[in-house]
């Protein structure tokens, strides 16, 4: 469900060069839904062509579960 939003956001960040932070869900190999928090930045060559992206990804599933329980 998050794929289109994440793809659009990554496209925007590649174009603008802004640092990014995003939370999204993935389906783990075992079928479980896992929440990911990702933060990173795009690096460009001298012609402003994207060359690489450095990013971190952290499983925040437990944090999301606790937050949902507190809101209930």
Coordinates of C-alpha atoms in Angstrom, one line a residue:
X1 CA 0.0 0.0 0.0
X2 CA 2.9 2.4 0.6
X3 CA 4.8 1.6 -2.6
X4 CA 3.4 4.5 -4.8
X5 CA 3.9 7.1 -2.0
X6 CA 7.5 5.9 -1.3
X7 CA 8.4 5.8 -5.0
X8 CA 7.1 9.3 -5.5
X9 CA 9.0 10.6 -2.5
X10 CA 12.3 9.0 -3.5
X11 CA 11.8 10.5 -7.0
X12 CA 11.3 14.0 -5.4
X13 CA 14.4 13.6 -3.3
X14 CA 16.6 12.5 -6.2
X15 CA 15.4 15.6 -8.1
X16 CA 15.9 18.1 -5.2
X17 CA 18.8 16.7 -3.4
X18 CA 17.1 17.2 0.0
X19 CA 17.9 14.9 2.9
X20 CA 14.9 12.6 3.5
X21 CA 13.2 10.8 6.3
X22 CA 10.2 8.5 5.7
X23 CA 8.3 5.7 7.4
X24 CA 6.7 2.9 5.4
X25 CA 5.6 -0.7 5.6
X26 CA 7.2 -3.7 3.9
X27 CA 6.1 -7.3 3.8
X28 CA 8.9 -9.4 5.4
X29 CA 9.9 -12.7 3.8
X30 CA 7.8 -14.5 6.5
X31 CA 4.7 -12.6 5.5
X32 CA 4.7 -10.2 8.5
X33 CA 4.2 -6.5 8.0
X34 CA 7.2 -4.5 9.2
X35 CA 7.4 -0.8 9.7
X36 CA 10.7 0.9 8.5
X37 CA 12.0 4.3 9.2
X38 CA 14.5 5.4 6.6
X39 CA 16.8 8.5 6.5
X40 CA 19.3 9.4 3.9
X41 CA 20.7 11.7 1.2
X42 CA 21.5 11.6 -2.5
X43 CA 24.9 12.5 -3.8
X44 CA 25.6 14.0 -7.3
X45 CA 28.4 14.3 -9.7
X46 CA 29.6 17.7 -11.1
X47 CA 26.8 17.7 -13.6
X48 CA 24.2 17.2 -10.8
X49 CA 23.5 13.6 -12.0
X50 CA 22.6 11.3 -9.1
X51 CA 25.6 9.0 -8.3
X52 CA 24.7 7.3 -5.0
X53 CA 22.3 7.3 -2.1
X54 CA 23.4 6.7 1.4
X55 CA 20.6 5.7 3.7
X56 CA 19.8 4.0 7.0
X57 CA 16.8 1.8 7.6
X58 CA 15.5 0.9 11.0
X59 CA 12.7 -1.5 12.0
X60 CA 10.2 0.5 14.0
X61 CA 7.5 -2.1 14.2
X62 CA 7.5 -2.3 18.0
X63 CA 7.4 1.5 18.4
X64 CA 4.4 1.6 16.0
X65 CA 2.6 -1.1 18.0
X66 CA 3.2 0.7 21.3
X67 CA 2.0 4.0 19.9
X68 CA -1.2 2.4 18.5
X69 CA -1.9 0.8 21.9
X70 CA -1.4 4.1 23.7
X71 CA -3.9 5.8 21.3
X72 CA -6.5 3.1 21.8

